[in-house]
CSV table of C-alpha atoms in Angstrom, one decimal:
chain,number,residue,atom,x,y,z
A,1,UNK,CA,-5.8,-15.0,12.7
A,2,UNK,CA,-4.2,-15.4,9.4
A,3,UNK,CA,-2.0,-12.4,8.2
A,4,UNK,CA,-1.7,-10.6,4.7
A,5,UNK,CA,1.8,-8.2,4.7
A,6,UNK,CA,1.7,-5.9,2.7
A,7,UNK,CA,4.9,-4.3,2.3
A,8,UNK,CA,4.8,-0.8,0.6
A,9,UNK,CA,2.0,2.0,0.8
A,10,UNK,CA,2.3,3.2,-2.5
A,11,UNK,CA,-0.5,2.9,-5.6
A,12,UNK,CA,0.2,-1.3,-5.6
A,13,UNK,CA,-0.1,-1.4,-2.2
A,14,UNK,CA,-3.3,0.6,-1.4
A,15,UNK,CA,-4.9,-0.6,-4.4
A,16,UNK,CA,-4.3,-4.1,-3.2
A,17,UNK,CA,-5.9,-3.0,0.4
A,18,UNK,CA,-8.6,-0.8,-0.8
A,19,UNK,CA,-10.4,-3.3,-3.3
A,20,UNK,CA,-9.9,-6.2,-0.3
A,21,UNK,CA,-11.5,-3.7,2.5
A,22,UNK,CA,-14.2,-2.7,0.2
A,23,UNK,CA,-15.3,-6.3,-0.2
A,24,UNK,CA,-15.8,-8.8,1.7
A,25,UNK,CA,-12.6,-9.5,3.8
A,26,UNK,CA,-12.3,-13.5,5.3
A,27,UNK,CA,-13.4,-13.1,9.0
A,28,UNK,CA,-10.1,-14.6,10.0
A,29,UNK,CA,-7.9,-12.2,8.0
A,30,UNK,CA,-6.1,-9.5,8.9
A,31,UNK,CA,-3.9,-6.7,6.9
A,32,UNK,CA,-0.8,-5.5,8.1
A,33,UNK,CA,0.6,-2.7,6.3
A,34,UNK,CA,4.2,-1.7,6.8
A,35,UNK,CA,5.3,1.3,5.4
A,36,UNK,CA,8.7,4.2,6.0
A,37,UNK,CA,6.3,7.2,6.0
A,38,UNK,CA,3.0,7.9,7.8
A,39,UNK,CA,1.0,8.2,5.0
A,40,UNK,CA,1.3,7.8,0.6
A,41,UNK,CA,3.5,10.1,-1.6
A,42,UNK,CA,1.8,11.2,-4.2
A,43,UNK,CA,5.2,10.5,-6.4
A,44,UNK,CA,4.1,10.9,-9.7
A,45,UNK,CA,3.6,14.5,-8.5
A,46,UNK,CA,7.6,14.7,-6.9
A,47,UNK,CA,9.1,16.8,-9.6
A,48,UNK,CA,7.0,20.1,-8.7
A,49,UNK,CA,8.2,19.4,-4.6
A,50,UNK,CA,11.6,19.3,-5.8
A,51,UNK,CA,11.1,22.5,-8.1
A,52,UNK,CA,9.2,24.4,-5.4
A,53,UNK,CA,6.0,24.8,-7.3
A,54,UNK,CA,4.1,22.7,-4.2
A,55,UNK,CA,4.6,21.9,-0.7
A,56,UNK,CA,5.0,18.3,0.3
A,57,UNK,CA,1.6,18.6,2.5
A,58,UNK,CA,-0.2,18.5,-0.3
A,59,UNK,CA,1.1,15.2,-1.7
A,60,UNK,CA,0.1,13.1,1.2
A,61,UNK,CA,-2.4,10.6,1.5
A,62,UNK,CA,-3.6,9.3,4.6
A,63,UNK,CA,-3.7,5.7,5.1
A,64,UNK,CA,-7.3,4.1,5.5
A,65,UNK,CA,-8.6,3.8,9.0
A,66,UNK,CA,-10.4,0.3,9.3
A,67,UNK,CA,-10.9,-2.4,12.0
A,68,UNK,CA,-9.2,-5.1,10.2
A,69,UNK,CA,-6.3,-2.8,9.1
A,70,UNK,CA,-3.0,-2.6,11.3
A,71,UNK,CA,0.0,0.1,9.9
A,72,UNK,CA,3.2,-0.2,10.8
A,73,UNK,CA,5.7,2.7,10.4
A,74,UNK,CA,9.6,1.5,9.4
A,75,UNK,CA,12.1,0.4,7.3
A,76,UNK,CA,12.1,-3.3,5.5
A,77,UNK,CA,15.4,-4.7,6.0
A,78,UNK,CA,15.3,-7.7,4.8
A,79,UNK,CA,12.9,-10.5,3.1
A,80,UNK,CA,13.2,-14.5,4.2
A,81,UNK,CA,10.6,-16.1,1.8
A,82,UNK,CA,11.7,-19.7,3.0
A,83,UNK,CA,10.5,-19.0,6.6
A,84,UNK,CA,7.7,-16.8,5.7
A,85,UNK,CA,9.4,-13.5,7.7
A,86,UNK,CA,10.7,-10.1,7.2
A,87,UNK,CA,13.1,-8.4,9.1
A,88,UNK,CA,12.7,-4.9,10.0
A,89,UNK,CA,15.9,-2.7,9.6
A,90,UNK,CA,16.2,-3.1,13.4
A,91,UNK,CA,16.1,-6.7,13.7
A,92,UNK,CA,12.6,-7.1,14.5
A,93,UNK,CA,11.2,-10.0,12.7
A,94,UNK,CA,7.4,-10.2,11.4
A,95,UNK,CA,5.9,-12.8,10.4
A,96,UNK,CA,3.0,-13.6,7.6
A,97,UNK,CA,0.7,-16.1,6.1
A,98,UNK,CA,0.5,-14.3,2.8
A,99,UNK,CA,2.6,-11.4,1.8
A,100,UNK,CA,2.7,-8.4,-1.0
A,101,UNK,CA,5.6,-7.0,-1.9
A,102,UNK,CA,5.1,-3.4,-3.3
A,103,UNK,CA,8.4,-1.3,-2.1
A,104,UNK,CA,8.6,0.5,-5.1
A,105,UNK,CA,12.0,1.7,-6.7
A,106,UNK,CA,15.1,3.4,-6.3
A,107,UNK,CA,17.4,5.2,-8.8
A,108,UNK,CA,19.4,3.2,-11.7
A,109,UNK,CA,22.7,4.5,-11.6
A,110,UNK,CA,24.6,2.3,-14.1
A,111,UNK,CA,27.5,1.6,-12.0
A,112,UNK,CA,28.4,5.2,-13.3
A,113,UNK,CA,31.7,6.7,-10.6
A,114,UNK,CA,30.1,9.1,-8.6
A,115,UNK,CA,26.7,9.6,-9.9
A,116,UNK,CA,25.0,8.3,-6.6
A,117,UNK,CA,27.6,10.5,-4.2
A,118,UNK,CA,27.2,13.5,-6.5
A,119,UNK,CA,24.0,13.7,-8.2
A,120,UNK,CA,20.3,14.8,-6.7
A,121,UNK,CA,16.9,12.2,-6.4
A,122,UNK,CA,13.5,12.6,-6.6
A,123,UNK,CA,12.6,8.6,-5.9
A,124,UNK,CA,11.5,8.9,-2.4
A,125,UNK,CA,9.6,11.9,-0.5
A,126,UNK,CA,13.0,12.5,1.7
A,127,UNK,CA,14.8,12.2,-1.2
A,128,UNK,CA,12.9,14.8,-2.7
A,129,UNK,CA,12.4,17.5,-0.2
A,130,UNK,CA,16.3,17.4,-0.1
A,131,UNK,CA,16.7,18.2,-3.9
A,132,UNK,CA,14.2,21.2,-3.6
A,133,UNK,CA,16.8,22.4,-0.9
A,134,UNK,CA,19.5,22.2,-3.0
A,135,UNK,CA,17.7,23.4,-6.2
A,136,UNK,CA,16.0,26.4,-4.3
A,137,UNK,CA,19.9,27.0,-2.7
A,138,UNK,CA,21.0,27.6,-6.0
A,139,UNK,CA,22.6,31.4,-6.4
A,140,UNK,CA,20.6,33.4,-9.4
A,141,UNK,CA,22.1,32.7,-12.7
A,142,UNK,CA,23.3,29.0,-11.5
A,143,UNK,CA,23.5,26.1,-13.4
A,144,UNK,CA,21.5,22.8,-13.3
A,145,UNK,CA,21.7,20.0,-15.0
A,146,UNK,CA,18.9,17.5,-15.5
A,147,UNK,CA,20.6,13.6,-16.3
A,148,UNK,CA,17.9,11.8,-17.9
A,149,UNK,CA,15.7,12.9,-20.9
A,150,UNK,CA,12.3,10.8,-20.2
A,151,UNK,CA,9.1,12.1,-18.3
A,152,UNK,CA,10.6,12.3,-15.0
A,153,UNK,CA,13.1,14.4,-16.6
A,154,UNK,CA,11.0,16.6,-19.1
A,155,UNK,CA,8.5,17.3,-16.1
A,156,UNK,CA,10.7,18.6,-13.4
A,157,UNK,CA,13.3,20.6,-16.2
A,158,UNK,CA,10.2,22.5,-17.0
A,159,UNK,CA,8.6,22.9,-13.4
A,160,UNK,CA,11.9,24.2,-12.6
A,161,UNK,CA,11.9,27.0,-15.5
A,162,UNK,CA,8.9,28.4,-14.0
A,163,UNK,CA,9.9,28.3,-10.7
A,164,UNK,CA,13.5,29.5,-11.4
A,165,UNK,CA,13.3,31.9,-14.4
A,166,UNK,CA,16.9,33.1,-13.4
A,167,UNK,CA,18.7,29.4,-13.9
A,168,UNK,CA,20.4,27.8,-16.7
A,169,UNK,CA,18.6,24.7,-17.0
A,170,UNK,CA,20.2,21.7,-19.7
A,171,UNK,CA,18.5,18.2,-19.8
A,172,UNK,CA,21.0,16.1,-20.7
A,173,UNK,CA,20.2,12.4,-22.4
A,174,UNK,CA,22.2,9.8,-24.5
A,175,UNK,CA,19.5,9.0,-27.0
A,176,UNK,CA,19.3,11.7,-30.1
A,177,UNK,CA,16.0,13.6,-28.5
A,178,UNK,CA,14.2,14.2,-25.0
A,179,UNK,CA,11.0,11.2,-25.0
A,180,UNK,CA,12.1,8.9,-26.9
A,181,UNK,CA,10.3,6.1,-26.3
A,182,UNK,CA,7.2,8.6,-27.6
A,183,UNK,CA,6.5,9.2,-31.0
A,184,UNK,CA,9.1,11.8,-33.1
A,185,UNK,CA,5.9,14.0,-33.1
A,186,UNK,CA,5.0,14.7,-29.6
A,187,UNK,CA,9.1,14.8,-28.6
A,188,UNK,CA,9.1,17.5,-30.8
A,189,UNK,CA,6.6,19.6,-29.5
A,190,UNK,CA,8.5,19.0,-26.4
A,191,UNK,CA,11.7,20.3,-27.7
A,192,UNK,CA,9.7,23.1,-28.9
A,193,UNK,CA,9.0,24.2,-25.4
A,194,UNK,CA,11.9,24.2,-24.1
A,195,UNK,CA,13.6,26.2,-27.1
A,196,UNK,CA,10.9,28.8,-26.6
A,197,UNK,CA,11.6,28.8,-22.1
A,198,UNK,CA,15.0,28.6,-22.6
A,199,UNK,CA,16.1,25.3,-21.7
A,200,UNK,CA,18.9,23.5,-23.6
A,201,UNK,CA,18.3,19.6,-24.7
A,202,UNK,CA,21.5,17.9,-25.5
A,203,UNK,CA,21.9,14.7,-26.4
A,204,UNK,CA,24.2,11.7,-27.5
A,205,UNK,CA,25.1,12.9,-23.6
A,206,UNK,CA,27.2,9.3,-22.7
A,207,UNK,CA,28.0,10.4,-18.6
A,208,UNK,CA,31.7,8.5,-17.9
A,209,UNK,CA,31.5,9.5,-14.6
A,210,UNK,CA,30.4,12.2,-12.2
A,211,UNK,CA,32.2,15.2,-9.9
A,212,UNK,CA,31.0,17.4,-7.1
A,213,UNK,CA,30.5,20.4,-9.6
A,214,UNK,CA,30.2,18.3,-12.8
A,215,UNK,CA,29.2,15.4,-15.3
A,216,UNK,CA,31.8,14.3,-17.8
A,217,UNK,CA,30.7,13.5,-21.6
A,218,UNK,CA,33.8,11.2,-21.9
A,219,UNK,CA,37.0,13.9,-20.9
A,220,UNK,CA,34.1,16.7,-21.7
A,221,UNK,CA,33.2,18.2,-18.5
A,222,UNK,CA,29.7,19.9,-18.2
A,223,UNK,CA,29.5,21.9,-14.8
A,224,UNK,CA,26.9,22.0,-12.6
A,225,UNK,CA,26.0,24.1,-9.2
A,226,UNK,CA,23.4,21.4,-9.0
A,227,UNK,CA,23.0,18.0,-11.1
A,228,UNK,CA,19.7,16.0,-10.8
A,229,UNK,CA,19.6,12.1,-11.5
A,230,UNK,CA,16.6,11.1,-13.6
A,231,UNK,CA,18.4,8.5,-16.1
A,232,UNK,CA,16.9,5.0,-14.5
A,233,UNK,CA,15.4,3.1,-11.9
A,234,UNK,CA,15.8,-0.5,-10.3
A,235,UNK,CA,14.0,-2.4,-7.6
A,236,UNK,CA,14.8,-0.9,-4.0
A,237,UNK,CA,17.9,-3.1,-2.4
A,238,UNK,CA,16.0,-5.3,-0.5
A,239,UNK,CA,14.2,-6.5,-3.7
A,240,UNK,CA,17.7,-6.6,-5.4
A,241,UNK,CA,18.6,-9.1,-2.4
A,242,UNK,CA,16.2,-11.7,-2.8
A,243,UNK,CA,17.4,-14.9,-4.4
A,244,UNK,CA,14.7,-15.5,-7.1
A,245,UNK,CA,14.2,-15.2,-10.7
A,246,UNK,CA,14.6,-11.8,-12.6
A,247,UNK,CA,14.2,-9.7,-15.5
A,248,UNK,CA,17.0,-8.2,-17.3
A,249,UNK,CA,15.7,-5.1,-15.1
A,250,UNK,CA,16.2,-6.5,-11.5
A,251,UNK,CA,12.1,-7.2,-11.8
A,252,UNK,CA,10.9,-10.2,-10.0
A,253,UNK,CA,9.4,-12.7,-12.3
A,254,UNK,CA,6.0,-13.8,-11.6
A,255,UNK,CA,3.1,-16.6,-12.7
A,256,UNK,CA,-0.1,-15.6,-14.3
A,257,UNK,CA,-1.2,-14.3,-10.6
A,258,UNK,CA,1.6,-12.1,-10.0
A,259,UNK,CA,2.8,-14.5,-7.5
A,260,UNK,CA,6.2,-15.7,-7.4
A,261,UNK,CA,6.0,-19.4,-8.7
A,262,UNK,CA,8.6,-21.3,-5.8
A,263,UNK,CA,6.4,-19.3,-3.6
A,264,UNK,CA,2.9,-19.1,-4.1
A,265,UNK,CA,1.6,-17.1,-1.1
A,266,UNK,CA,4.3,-13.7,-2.4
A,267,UNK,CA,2.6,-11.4,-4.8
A,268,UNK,CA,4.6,-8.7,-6.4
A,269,UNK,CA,3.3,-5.3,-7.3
A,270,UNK,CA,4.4,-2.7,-9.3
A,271,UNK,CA,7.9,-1.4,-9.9
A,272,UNK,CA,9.4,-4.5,-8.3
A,273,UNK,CA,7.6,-7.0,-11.0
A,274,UNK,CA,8.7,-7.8,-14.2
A,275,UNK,CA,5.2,-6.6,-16.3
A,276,UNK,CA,4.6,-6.5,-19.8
A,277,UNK,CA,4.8,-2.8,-19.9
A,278,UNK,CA,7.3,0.1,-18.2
A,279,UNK,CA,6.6,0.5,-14.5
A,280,UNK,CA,3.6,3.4,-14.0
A,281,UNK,CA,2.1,4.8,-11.1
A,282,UNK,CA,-1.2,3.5,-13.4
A,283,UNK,CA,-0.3,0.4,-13.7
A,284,UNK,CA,0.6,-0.8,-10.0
A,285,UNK,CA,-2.8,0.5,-9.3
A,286,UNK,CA,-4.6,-1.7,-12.0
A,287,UNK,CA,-2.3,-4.5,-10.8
A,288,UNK,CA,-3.0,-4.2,-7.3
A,289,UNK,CA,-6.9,-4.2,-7.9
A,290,UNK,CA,-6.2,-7.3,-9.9
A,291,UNK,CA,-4.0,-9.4,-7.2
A,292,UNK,CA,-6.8,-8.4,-4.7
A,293,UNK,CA,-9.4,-10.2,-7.1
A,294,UNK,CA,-6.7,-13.3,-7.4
A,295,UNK,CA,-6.9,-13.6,-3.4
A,296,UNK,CA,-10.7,-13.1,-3.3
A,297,UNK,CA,-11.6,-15.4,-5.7
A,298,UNK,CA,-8.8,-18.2,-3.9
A,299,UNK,CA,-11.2,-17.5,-0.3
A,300,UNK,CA,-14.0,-19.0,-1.9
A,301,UNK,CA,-12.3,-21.9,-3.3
A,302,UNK,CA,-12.8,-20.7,-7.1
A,303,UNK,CA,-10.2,-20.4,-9.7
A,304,UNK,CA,-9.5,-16.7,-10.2
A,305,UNK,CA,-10.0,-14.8,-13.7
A,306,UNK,CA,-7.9,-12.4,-15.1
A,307,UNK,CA,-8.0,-9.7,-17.8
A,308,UNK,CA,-5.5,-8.3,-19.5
A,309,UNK,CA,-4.5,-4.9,-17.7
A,310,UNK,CA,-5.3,-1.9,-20.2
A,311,UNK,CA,-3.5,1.1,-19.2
A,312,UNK,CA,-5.5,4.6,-20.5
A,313,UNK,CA,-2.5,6.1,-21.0
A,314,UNK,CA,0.7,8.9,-20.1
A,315,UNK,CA,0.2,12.2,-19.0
A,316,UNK,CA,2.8,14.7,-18.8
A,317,UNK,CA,3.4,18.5,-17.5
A,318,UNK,CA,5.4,21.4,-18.6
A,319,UNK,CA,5.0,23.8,-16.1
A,320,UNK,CA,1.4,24.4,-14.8
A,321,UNK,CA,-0.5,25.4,-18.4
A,322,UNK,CA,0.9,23.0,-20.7
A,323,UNK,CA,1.5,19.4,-21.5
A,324,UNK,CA,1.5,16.3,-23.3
A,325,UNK,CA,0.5,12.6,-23.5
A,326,UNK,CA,-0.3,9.6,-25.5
A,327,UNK,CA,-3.8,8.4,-25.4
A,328,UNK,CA,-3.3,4.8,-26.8
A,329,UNK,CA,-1.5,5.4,-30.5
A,330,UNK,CA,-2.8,9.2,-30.1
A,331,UNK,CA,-0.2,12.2,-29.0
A,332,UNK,CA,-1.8,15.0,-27.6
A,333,UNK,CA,-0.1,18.3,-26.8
A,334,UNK,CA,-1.0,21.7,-25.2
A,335,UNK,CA,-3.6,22.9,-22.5
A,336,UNK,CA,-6.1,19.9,-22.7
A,337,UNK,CA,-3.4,17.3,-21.6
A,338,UNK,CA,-1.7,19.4,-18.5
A,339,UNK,CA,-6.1,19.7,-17.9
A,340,UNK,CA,-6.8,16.0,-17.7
A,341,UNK,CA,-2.8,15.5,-15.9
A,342,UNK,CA,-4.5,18.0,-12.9
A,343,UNK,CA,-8.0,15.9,-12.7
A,344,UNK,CA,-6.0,12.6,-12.8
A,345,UNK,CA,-4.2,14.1,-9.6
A,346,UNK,CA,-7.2,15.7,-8.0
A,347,UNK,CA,-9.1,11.8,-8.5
A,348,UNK,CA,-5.7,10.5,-6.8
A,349,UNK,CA,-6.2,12.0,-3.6
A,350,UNK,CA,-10.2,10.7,-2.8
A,351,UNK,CA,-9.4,7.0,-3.2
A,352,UNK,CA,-12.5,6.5,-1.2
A,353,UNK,CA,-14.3,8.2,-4.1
């Protein structure tokens, strides 16, 4: 039996698995999935765990159950692509004939003192359900500060306002406004929210370093009971490890197949490939779809065809009855958005339709 690894059970990685066990699956090939958890983290969804709005049981999804499908539970410690191995972090080595690389991403901390010692996460479930203790911990009339103005940002500073009406809640960001990369429009609405629920946006926010009980603007201090970290993310270590080329990002560059050229039989999904477009939960779906059409179309001998990935779009939340979200060039901004955001996340959880 020939082996595809698959290393990471997140939206690349069950994409990838899903379209190859729906279709027809080379008699002599078998998955092996390897993930840290026993099931997928819904983690476009981890800002309302952290904030207390849902419990983590309901952002699970269990792994398929199929014949030709083996999961393993632990943590990758290490990639050898010369050898065609990974090492778990226990030493045990597996091997593989073809392997896809999905692991996700980890915070982006700059090389800023103290932010990684000192400052919360929301990039992995564990990760998570800590911050919600330390966030839910808080004494009434604390103070938390939110390090990192984009959507991850925006969505968990404003699922924390309704969860904790009591706290003082600042998102704090070095560009001029929260969302910037969105148009001036839909950032303002934003802002608008947040004036109105009583959370403070400051910006030109350049953190020097960080403290137990505060970020520092330079020699400015800005305390904190709690800080949360949402300013970045990077490729998880073991990415960061391997000797091949990269983005200016840490992302793995790739061929027209996703694959890594030196290395033809490792594909790259998601947050750990260099893609023409920011890393998405929506677009390491679409790409793992597409790398399990690349491997299909190499079992019959044919020469695979690719489109172009067309992404429909980003949602965002404030709270549970608004939202926003650009549909192609279009901003849209109220109930409808935080509507569609819900139904995206209800689809989510019956991949098998």
């Amino acid at each position: 039996m020939r082996t595809l690894l698959v290393l990471g059970g997140g939206y690349g990685g069950l994409a990838l698995i899903q379209e190859l066990l729906n279709n027809h699956l080379p008699h002599d090939m078998e998955i092996v999935l390897i993930d840290r958890m026993p099931y997928q983290g819904i983690k476009t969804e981890y800002y309302a765990l952290a904030a207390g709005t849902v419990n983590d049981y309901h952002l699970r999804i269990q792994f398929p159950v199929h014949p030709r499908l083996t999961v393993r539970y632990g943590e990758v410690g290490s990639i050898d692509l010369d050898s065609r191995m990974i090492f778990m972090e226990t030493g045990e080595p597996v091997s593989y004939d073809i392997l896809a690389i999905a692991l996700g991403c980890t915070d982006n901390y700059h090389g800023i003192q103290g932010a990684e010692q000192y400052t919360c996460s929301i990039q992995s479930f564990s990760e998570t359900r800590e911050t919600y203790r330390r966030l839910n911990d808080v004494k009434p009339y604390g103070t938390v500060n939110i390090v990192g103005g984009g959507l991850s940002g925006v969505e968990i500073a404003a699922e924390l306002r309704e969860s904790r009406p009591d706290l003082n809640i600042s998102i704090l960001d070095r560009g001029e406004r929260v969302l910037s990369a969105f148009p001036a429009k839909l950032s303002k609405y934003v802002e608008e929210w947040f004036s109105e629920h009583h959370v403070e946006t400051l910006g030109k926010i350049s953190v020097s370093h960080v403290e137990k009980d505060a970020i520092y603007n330079g020699t400015q201090a800005i305390p904190a009971d709690v800080t949360v970290w949402t300013a970045g993310i990077q490729p998880v270590r073991v990415v960061q490890q391997l000797e091949v080329a990269k983005d200016r990002s840490g992302r793995i560059m790739l061929d027209q197949y996703y694959n890594i050229a030196d290395y033809p039989e490792v594909y790259v999904l998601g947050d750990c490939a260099s893609l023409p477009f920011a890393p998405s939960a929506q677009a390491a779906g679409a790409q793992g779809e597409q790398v399990a059409h690349v491997l299909q179309a190499l079992w019959r001998g044919e020469t695979p065809k690719l489109h172009a990935i067309k992404l429909k779009g980003t949602l965002g939340s404030l709270g549970k009855h608004a939202g926003f979200g650009l549909m192609g060039r279009r901003s849209v901004m109220g109930r409808v958005p935080r509507l569609l955001k819900s139904g995206v996340l209800w689809m989510s959880k019956r991949p098998l339709g």
